[in-house]
Amino acid sequence: MCISLRLAGDEGCFHLVSVYGPTMQRPETEKDEFWDELQTVWQALPTREPAWILGDFNSRIGINTAAAPSPAAEGVHGPYGLGQLNANGERFLHFCSEAHLKVLNTFFQHSADELTSWVHRRWGTQGMIDYAVGRATDWCFVLDTHSLPRAEVNSDHRLMVLKLRAAPGRYVRAAPTAPSDTRLPRLCVAKLQGEDVCTQYVKEVERLRQCAAPGFPSLSHDLYQAGVSILGTAQRRTSDWREGHDATLRAAAARRQRALENLRLSPGSQACLQELRDARHASRRVVRDLKARWWSSRLQRLEAAARRNDAATAYSDAKEMGRLLRSQGVSVEPLAASPDADLTAKAAHFQAVLNVQRPVSPHIWDEIPDLSSDAADISWDPPTVHELRRTIMQLSNGKAPDASGVHAELLKVFVQTMDPAGDAVVAEFHDLVQRLWRGEQLDLTTWHSSLLFSIWKGRGLVTDLDGHRGIVLLDVLNKVVCKMLASRLSELAEKHCAESETGYRRGRGCADALFLMRRLFQEWSCSRPTRAHGSSSLYVLFIDLTRAFDAVPRAFLWTLLQRKLGVPAHVVDLLKAIYTGMMTRVCGQRGQLSPAFQMSTGVRQGSIEGPVLFLLYFAVVMKVWRRRCGDALGPNHGVPWQSVVDGTLRLPAQLRRCATREHSFRDSVFADDTAIFATNWNDFCQMSELFHRTLRDMGGLLNASKTEWLELHSFVGVPDVAPLPGTKILKIAGQHISKTAQFKYLGAVLGIDRTCGVDADVRRRVSLAHAAFSKLRHLWRAREISLKTKSRMLLSCVAAVLLYSSEAWTLQYPHHRLLHTTWMMFVRRAQRLKYSDMQTLRLDNDALLTRLGVPSVFTLLARRTAQWLGHVARLPPQRPAHASLFGTIPGRAFPSASEVGAHCHHYTGRAKMVMQTLALDNWSESRLLAATLHVLTERECTLMVVLLCKWCPHCNKVYRHKGYFTMHCRECRAFHAPAPAAAGQSAHGQDALQAQQQNGGRADRARKPLVALSTAELTLAFVSQQDQLDQLQQQCAAVFRFASDNVFALRLLAAVDQWKTDHRPGRPHPLGACATAVALAMLFGISDAGIPPACNEEAAKALQTLAAELLAGEAAAVAREFSHCSARLTAKKEHIILDCRPTLYGRIFPFYNVLCQLLESFDAERLGRKPAGSLLRKARQQQ
C-alpha cells in the first residue's frame, strides 16, 4: 500500500509505502514475488519526491556493518542494531543496496528498548524486524526514528515512530573560484585515427625538433605543443541531455515565466491558471522527450559497440552511464570544508606517507646469501631500436596524460607511420636512452615531476585519509625506459622467488594462493592425527605491513641489487637517477594542484618497475626469514605434504600404496599479503617473532593492529574463537595479536567453521554480485539493448564477480541452491520479468536461460572447475597448486562418512565427478578442454548437484535431508509397489505388469530391450537421453532369490567360503571386500556356464568382452570396479538372496541389464527393488 501526502512547500508529495514481508518459514517463491513486487512499486515512485518504506519486513540485519558479513550492508546499515543477520536480512540488505536506500533505524543511537520493534510473547526475546527505509538524498528530511516501549498495544510488535522535517533548510554554496595552478588540458588524441592527421602531427614535431636542444624535457615539450596545434585540446564531455538544446529549454522556461507573471497580475483568473498549467505540462513534456532521445542515443551506441565486438567502448559506455545514474541524487561528503582545504589535507597526508625513514640493521648483510651468480645469464646491454619500438607499442591506450601533457598515443604515431620523420624522432629517443643507459648525466627534470591522485580503497570512512591510496602519473618517456628495465629485472626475480610467492609473476595469480589455502584448510579440518602425540591444530598468521610499498628503504634496495643480486652498476645508477629527486603534486577534483613535495622513500605506486623492485626486496626478506627459521627450528617446521608422482586424482585414503613426492608448506605470499602456517604452537610463535625481526632488520614494519591469526582444529578438535582464560595468546614484540575465526585473504573468506569459510565466502560473493548487478540496472531496464548484449554484460560483469575463486570451493547443496536462486534472479531481471510473469507466460528456468542465451550456474561452475583442473595438472610438479591438488597431509586419517560430524564432501571427489561427467579421460594433457566445455549440456551439470542429495529412484525427486527422504520413500514405495502376481502368472508376466505400471499405465508402450552401453557413452551423455534415465530408475537395485539346491548359487557360496578361508584378520584382501569375491565368482560362473540362448546379439557380445577381460588377467582391474557395487549373498533356510546395487560410473553398470537377464536364466527369481527393510522380510513377503 502506498500513501501520497501533498504538502504546501516545494517538496511535492511525501510517499509512504507500507509493507509486510514473508517470514522465514515461507517458500522461496513467495519471497521472490514479494521483493519483485516491492521493487516494481518503488521504481514507479518519482525520484525527485521524498519517499520512505515502512513496515514489518520479518528480517534481521544484525548489530552493525562490521558484524554483518554481507558487503551489501556498506552504506545501508548504520552503526546500531540488534540481533544477528539471517537469510531474510540478506535479501533485505540486497534490495536496499540496489536501490541506494538507508535503514533509518540503525543510524540513531537509542537504548535497546527503543531499538526493539518486536518481542517474543513466550520467551521475551527482543528483535528488530520493523524498519523505516529511505533514499540517501532524503536524509535531510529525517529527524529521528525509534520505538515506543511504553505504548500499550495488543500485539507482539511495538509502535514505531518516524519523525520527519516538513521543509529542510536550504544551503547555498559559494560559486567555485578558478584555481590559479591547474594541470595541463588533455589533448584530443582521438583525431590520430586519421592518417592525414598523423602525418601533420609528425611533420609538426619534426619542425619543432629542428630548432630545439636534444634532451628529454624538450622532447616532451615539443610532443605536447605539436599536439595542441594539430589535435587541439579535448573538450570535457558533459554527457548531459541538455547539451545542444539550450534554445528549446530557454523557450519553455520563458513561456512558463510569462504564464506565472500573468497569474500574479490576475490572481483569480481561471484562464491564466490554465495557461500556467499548460506551460508547466509542456515544459515537462519537452524535458522528458529530450531525456528519452539522449538515453536512446547512448543505448544505441552501446548496442552498436557490442555488435561489432568493441568491448572497450561497450564497457566504458556502460560504466559512464552507471556513473551518471549514481551521481544523480547521491551526495558525497567532502573531506574538508572547501576544495582548497581538502587538497591541503591530502598533500600533508601523502607527504608524511612518502617520506618514512626507517633504520636498517648493519648486521643483516651477513645473513643475506650471495646470489650474484644468477644475474650473469641476463642481458643487461642497452636496448636496441627494435626493442624500443616494441616497448612503445606495448603501452596502453586511453590512459591519463603525464604532468607534461603527453599521451602514449603520441609516441605510437612515430612507430606506426611510414614517414621518415617518425623514424628520426624514434632514433633521437633511442640515442638519448643509450646515453642514459651508459651512465651519462642527462636532464631528467620532466621525469622527476609527477601527479598524485588519491583513490579511496573502499574500506572505512571516506574522510579517513588512511583509507586512500596514492597513484602517481609518471612521465610517458620514463615509462618506456622503466618497462625495458622491468623486463630484465623480472628475469632476475624468477630465479630468486620461491614457489610460494605468486604475486607479480607470469603464470601465477591469486587463484594459486587461494587454492593452496583452501586445500590446506580442508585436508586439516577433515582429518585427525594417526599418532597419539600428533598435532591436532593448524596455526595460520595473516600478516599486514605498514606502508609496504611507500616505505621501502631505497639506499638498502640499491645496495641489495648491486651487492647481493648481481645487478650491474650502470643499471643501478640508472635506477638511482630515476628515483633521486622525485617530486609530486596532489591533483584535486577540478584539476587544481598542490605545492610540490619530495618522495624520498619507497617504490612508486603506479609505475612499471615498482612492483618488480618490491618483489625482489620482499623475496630476499622471505629468504632470510626461511633461513632463520631453519636454523632455529630445524628442517621439519611447517606443514608436511605429499603428492602422487603419476598425477592421478585420488582420495586421501588411496595414496598409501602410491609413489609420492614430499613437500613442506610454510608460507603463502602474494605481493605484501603474507600468510605463514605451522602445526606446532611453539614453532608458530617463534616463526612469527622471527618474521617481525627480519622485517624490522630490513626496514619494514609489521602492523600489529591489522595482523590476525587463527587456529584450525582437526576433526576431533573443538573450535576456540575467543581468547578465554587458559587458551593460547600470540604476542609479537610485546604486542597482542588478535585471534579471529574468519579472515578475508586475497578477496576470499577463510574460516575455521565446518566449510572452512566457503559458506561465508559464497554469501559474500552473492552480495557483491548484487552490488555489481545494481550498478548496471540502467542496462537491464533499457528496451533498446538486445538480449544478446545483456547476456554478454551479465556473464562478464556479474558472473565473474559471483564465481570469483569458485575453483577451490567444495560446495554443498545449500550453496548450490543459493547460487542457483541468485543467478536465476539476475537472469529474470535482465529480461525485465517478475516472478509472477513466469507463471503467466508458463516459463521455467530452462526457458529463461535459453531466451537470454546464458548457461546455468551449474554449467558455469563445472566449466571453471574443469578449466582450473586442466591448468593445474599441466603445471610443474613443484608448484604448490599442483602438489595440493594431487596430494594430502601425511600421517593423518580421514573418518568414515558414517561417523557423526564427518565431512561427506571432499574436493577430490567433486573434481573426479566433474571430469567423469565431461568424459575427459586425458584431461590433464588435453589442450582442447575449452572446446569440450562449450558442448557441456545442462542436464550433465545438474546431475552433479543431484548426486549430492538423496535421490528417489521411483519418482525422480531430490531431497536434501535424510529424514524427509526416508519418509518419502515409504510413501513412494507403497505407491509404486508392483501388484501381486495372479494365479498361473509367471515371473516374466509380473515384470511386464511392473513395467506397465512404471510407464504410467500405458499398455501400448513396448518394453525396451536391455542393451549394454559403453562406459564412454554412459559418462558422456547419460542423463541427456530419456531411455537411459528410465533404465537408471528401473534397475538401480535388484534382489534375486535362488533355490537352496541351485548349482549356480552354491558356486557363489563356495567362493565366499574360500574368500573367508584365505582372508586374514587385519589384512585387506588384494581384490577388495567380500562383495568383490561374490561379483568375481558370479562372472567366472557365467563365463564357465556359457552364454545362454536368451541373450540377444549385443548382450552376448558385451558379456564376451567382460569375460575376455577376466580371462586375460584383468581381474584385479575389474574387481576394483566391482568393489563399488554392494553385492551380498546370504543363506536363509530354503532360499538364497543375492542383492546387487551398482554405482553410476562403475564398470558393472553398462552390463547390469545383461547380468540381470542372465541371473534370471539361471533359475533366479527377481523380486524387484530392494525395500527399506531387510532382505529376509522382503523374501518372506514374496513367499
PDB file of N, CA and C in Angstrom, residues 1008-1014 1030-1032 1034-1038 1094-1096 1098-1100 1102-1103 1140-1143 1146-1161:
ATOM      1  N   LYS A1008      11.436 -51.807 -23.541  1.00  0.00           N
ATOM      2  CA  LYS A1008      12.670 -51.615 -24.275  1.00  0.00           C
ATOM      3  C   LYS A1008      13.624 -52.770 -24.005  1.00  0.00           C
ATOM      4  N   PRO A1009      14.387 -53.170 -24.998  1.00  0.00           N
ATOM      5  CA  PRO A1009      15.335 -54.260 -24.786  1.00  0.00           C
ATOM      6  C   PRO A1009      16.478 -53.812 -23.888  1.00  0.00           C
ATOM      7  N   LEU A1010      17.032 -54.768 -23.171  1.00  0.00           N
ATOM      8  CA  LEU A1010      18.151 -54.499 -22.273  1.00  0.00           C
ATOM      9  C   LEU A1010      19.429 -54.546 -23.086  1.00  0.00           C
ATOM     10  N   VAL A1011      19.996 -53.356 -23.351  1.00  0.00           N
ATOM     11  CA  VAL A1011      21.175 -53.245 -24.204  1.00  0.00           C
ATOM     12  C   VAL A1011      22.311 -52.693 -23.358  1.00  0.00           C
ATOM     13  N   ALA A1012      23.469 -53.308 -23.454  1.00  0.00           N
ATOM     14  CA  ALA A1012      24.635 -52.826 -22.715  1.00  0.00           C
ATOM     15  C   ALA A1012      25.204 -51.593 -23.410  1.00  0.00           C
ATOM     16  N   LEU A1013      25.567 -50.603 -22.623  1.00  0.00           N
ATOM     17  CA  LEU A1013      26.131 -49.358 -23.145  1.00  0.00           C
ATOM     18  C   LEU A1013      27.601 -49.283 -22.784  1.00  0.00           C
ATOM     19  N   SER A1014      28.371 -48.641 -23.639  1.00  0.00           N
ATOM     20  CA  SER A1014      29.790 -48.457 -23.341  1.00  0.00           C
ATOM     21  C   SER A1014      29.965 -47.425 -22.250  1.00  0.00           C
ATOM     22  N   ASP A1030      15.415 -43.816 -17.823  1.00  0.00           N
ATOM     23  CA  ASP A1030      14.438 -44.828 -17.405  1.00  0.00           C
ATOM     24  C   ASP A1030      15.126 -46.097 -16.920  1.00  0.00           C
ATOM     25  N   GLN A1031      16.221 -46.467 -17.548  1.00  0.00           N
ATOM     26  CA  GLN A1031      16.946 -47.648 -17.105  1.00  0.00           C
ATOM     27  C   GLN A1031      17.507 -47.453 -15.705  1.00  0.00           C
ATOM     28  N   LEU A1032      18.024 -46.254 -15.440  1.00  0.00           N
ATOM     29  CA  LEU A1032      18.550 -45.991 -14.101  1.00  0.00           C
ATOM     30  C   LEU A1032      17.448 -46.053 -13.056  1.00  0.00           C
ATOM     31  N   GLN A1034      14.642 -47.782 -13.260  1.00  0.00           N
ATOM     32  CA  GLN A1034      14.064 -49.113 -13.147  1.00  0.00           C
ATOM     33  C   GLN A1034      15.017 -50.110 -12.493  1.00  0.00           C
ATOM     34  N   GLN A1035      16.307 -49.993 -12.745  1.00  0.00           N
ATOM     35  CA  GLN A1035      17.233 -51.029 -12.326  1.00  0.00           C
ATOM     36  C   GLN A1035      18.330 -50.479 -11.450  1.00  0.00           C
ATOM     37  N   CYS A1036      18.015 -49.557 -10.557  1.00  0.00           N
ATOM     38  CA  CYS A1036      19.029 -49.043  -9.643  1.00  0.00           C
ATOM     39  C   CYS A1036      19.415 -50.089  -8.602  1.00  0.00           C
ATOM     40  N   ALA A1037      18.529 -51.027  -8.286  1.00  0.00           N
ATOM     41  CA  ALA A1037      18.847 -52.101  -7.356  1.00  0.00           C
ATOM     42  C   ALA A1037      17.912 -53.270  -7.650  1.00  0.00           C
ATOM     43  N   ALA A1038      18.392 -54.457  -7.433  1.00  0.00           N
ATOM     44  CA  ALA A1038      17.588 -55.642  -7.711  1.00  0.00           C
ATOM     45  C   ALA A1038      17.937 -56.734  -6.699  1.00  0.00           C
ATOM     46  N   ALA A1094      19.018 -67.033 -24.349  1.00  0.00           N
ATOM     47  CA  ALA A1094      18.022 -65.957 -24.191  1.00  0.00           C
ATOM     48  C   ALA A1094      18.607 -64.581 -24.480  1.00  0.00           C
ATOM     49  N   CYS A1095      19.938 -64.423 -24.486  1.00  0.00           N
ATOM     50  CA  CYS A1095      20.564 -63.118 -24.706  1.00  0.00           C
ATOM     51  C   CYS A1095      20.550 -62.772 -26.190  1.00  0.00           C
ATOM     52  N   ASN A1096      20.353 -61.507 -26.452  1.00  0.00           N
ATOM     53  CA  ASN A1096      20.421 -61.049 -27.822  1.00  0.00           C
ATOM     54  C   ASN A1096      21.887 -60.895 -28.250  1.00  0.00           C
ATOM     55  N   GLU A1098      23.769 -58.230 -29.056  1.00  0.00           N
ATOM     56  CA  GLU A1098      24.556 -57.180 -28.411  1.00  0.00           C
ATOM     57  C   GLU A1098      24.889 -57.546 -26.971  1.00  0.00           C
ATOM     58  N   ALA A1099      23.933 -58.150 -26.266  1.00  0.00           N
ATOM     59  CA  ALA A1099      24.199 -58.561 -24.897  1.00  0.00           C
ATOM     60  C   ALA A1099      25.258 -59.653 -24.838  1.00  0.00           C
ATOM     61  N   ALA A1100      25.182 -60.596 -25.775  1.00  0.00           N
ATOM     62  CA  ALA A1100      26.186 -61.659 -25.801  1.00  0.00           C
ATOM     63  C   ALA A1100      27.576 -61.103 -26.097  1.00  0.00           C
ATOM     64  N   ALA A1102      28.635 -58.061 -25.369  1.00  0.00           N
ATOM     65  CA  ALA A1102      29.100 -57.339 -24.182  1.00  0.00           C
ATOM     66  C   ALA A1102      29.602 -58.291 -23.116  1.00  0.00           C
ATOM     67  N   LEU A1103      28.896 -59.416 -22.928  1.00  0.00           N
ATOM     68  CA  LEU A1103      29.318 -60.381 -21.928  1.00  0.00           C
ATOM     69  C   LEU A1103      30.631 -61.050 -22.320  1.00  0.00           C
ATOM     70  N   CYS A1140      22.211 -56.879  -5.532  1.00  0.00           N
ATOM     71  CA  CYS A1140      23.189 -56.156  -6.344  1.00  0.00           C
ATOM     72  C   CYS A1140      22.724 -54.714  -6.508  1.00  0.00           C
ATOM     73  N   ARG A1141      23.611 -53.781  -6.226  1.00  0.00           N
ATOM     74  CA  ARG A1141      23.285 -52.357  -6.350  1.00  0.00           C
ATOM     75  C   ARG A1141      24.488 -51.660  -6.978  1.00  0.00           C
ATOM     76  N   PRO A1142      24.488 -51.361  -8.273  1.00  0.00           N
ATOM     77  CA  PRO A1142      25.675 -50.788  -8.928  1.00  0.00           C
ATOM     78  C   PRO A1142      25.754 -49.280  -8.716  1.00  0.00           C
ATOM     79  N   THR A1143      26.925 -48.729  -8.959  1.00  0.00           N
ATOM     80  CA  THR A1143      27.111 -47.281  -8.972  1.00  0.00           C
ATOM     81  C   THR A1143      26.977 -46.768 -10.390  1.00  0.00           C
ATOM     82  N   GLY A1146      30.497 -47.135 -12.344  1.00  0.00           N
ATOM     83  CA  GLY A1146      31.249 -48.364 -12.227  1.00  0.00           C
ATOM     84  C   GLY A1146      31.253 -49.152 -13.529  1.00  0.00           C
ATOM     85  N   ARG A1147      32.187 -50.092 -13.651  1.00  0.00           N
ATOM     86  CA  ARG A1147      32.294 -50.857 -14.882  1.00  0.00           C
ATOM     87  C   ARG A1147      31.161 -51.883 -15.024  1.00  0.00           C
ATOM     88  N   ILE A1148      30.539 -52.219 -13.900  1.00  0.00           N
ATOM     89  CA  ILE A1148      29.456 -53.192 -13.977  1.00  0.00           C
ATOM     90  C   ILE A1148      28.166 -52.578 -14.497  1.00  0.00           C
ATOM     91  N   PHE A1149      28.020 -51.273 -14.419  1.00  0.00           N
ATOM     92  CA  PHE A1149      26.738 -50.665 -14.754  1.00  0.00           C
ATOM     93  C   PHE A1149      26.359 -50.838 -16.221  1.00  0.00           C
ATOM     94  N   PRO A1150      27.275 -50.686 -17.190  1.00  0.00           N
ATOM     95  CA  PRO A1150      26.853 -50.907 -18.585  1.00  0.00           C
ATOM     96  C   PRO A1150      26.363 -52.333 -18.855  1.00  0.00           C
ATOM     97  N   PHE A1151      26.833 -53.317 -18.058  1.00  0.00           N
ATOM     98  CA  PHE A1151      26.430 -54.708 -18.259  1.00  0.00           C
ATOM     99  C   PHE A1151      25.363 -55.146 -17.262  1.00  0.00           C
ATOM    100  N   TYR A1152      24.798 -54.200 -16.530  1.00  0.00           N
ATOM    101  CA  TYR A1152      23.907 -54.581 -15.441  1.00  0.00           C
ATOM    102  C   TYR A1152      22.631 -55.248 -15.970  1.00  0.00           C
ATOM    103  N   ASN A1153      22.084 -54.707 -17.040  1.00  0.00           N
ATOM    104  CA  ASN A1153      20.876 -55.312 -17.602  1.00  0.00           C
ATOM    105  C   ASN A1153      21.142 -56.738 -18.103  1.00  0.00           C
ATOM    106  N   VAL A1154      22.308 -56.926 -18.700  1.00  0.00           N
ATOM    107  CA  VAL A1154      22.653 -58.256 -19.201  1.00  0.00           C
ATOM    108  C   VAL A1154      22.803 -59.238 -18.041  1.00  0.00           C
ATOM    109  N   LEU A1155      23.438 -58.787 -16.960  1.00  0.00           N
ATOM    110  CA  LEU A1155      23.640 -59.662 -15.810  1.00  0.00           C
ATOM    111  C   LEU A1155      22.305 -60.044 -15.178  1.00  0.00           C
ATOM    112  N   CYS A1156      21.409 -59.077 -15.103  1.00  0.00           N
ATOM    113  CA  CYS A1156      20.089 -59.392 -14.541  1.00  0.00           C
ATOM    114  C   CYS A1156      19.364 -60.433 -15.398  1.00  0.00           C
ATOM    115  N   GLN A1157      19.492 -60.288 -16.692  1.00  0.00           N
ATOM    116  CA  GLN A1157      18.851 -61.253 -17.575  1.00  0.00           C
ATOM    117  C   GLN A1157      19.492 -62.631 -17.457  1.00  0.00           C
ATOM    118  N   LEU A1158      20.805 -62.645 -17.274  1.00  0.00           N
ATOM    119  CA  LEU A1158      21.497 -63.923 -17.122  1.00  0.00           C
ATOM    120  C   LEU A1158      21.128 -64.607 -15.810  1.00  0.00           C
ATOM    121  N   LEU A1159      21.018 -63.834 -14.739  1.00  0.00           N
ATOM    122  CA  LEU A1159      20.649 -64.420 -13.457  1.00  0.00           C
ATOM    123  C   LEU A1159      19.250 -65.031 -13.529  1.00  0.00           C
ATOM    124  N   GLU A1160      18.375 -64.379 -14.234  1.00  0.00           N
ATOM    125  CA  GLU A1160      17.044 -64.965 -14.419  1.00  0.00           C
ATOM    126  C   GLU A1160      17.105 -66.267 -15.217  1.00  0.00           C
ATOM    127  N   SER A1161      18.052 -66.331 -16.155  1.00  0.00           N
ATOM    128  CA  SER A1161      18.180 -67.573 -16.925  1.00  0.00           C
ATOM    129  C   SER A1161      18.745 -68.716 -16.092  1.00  0.00           C
TER     130      SER A1161
END
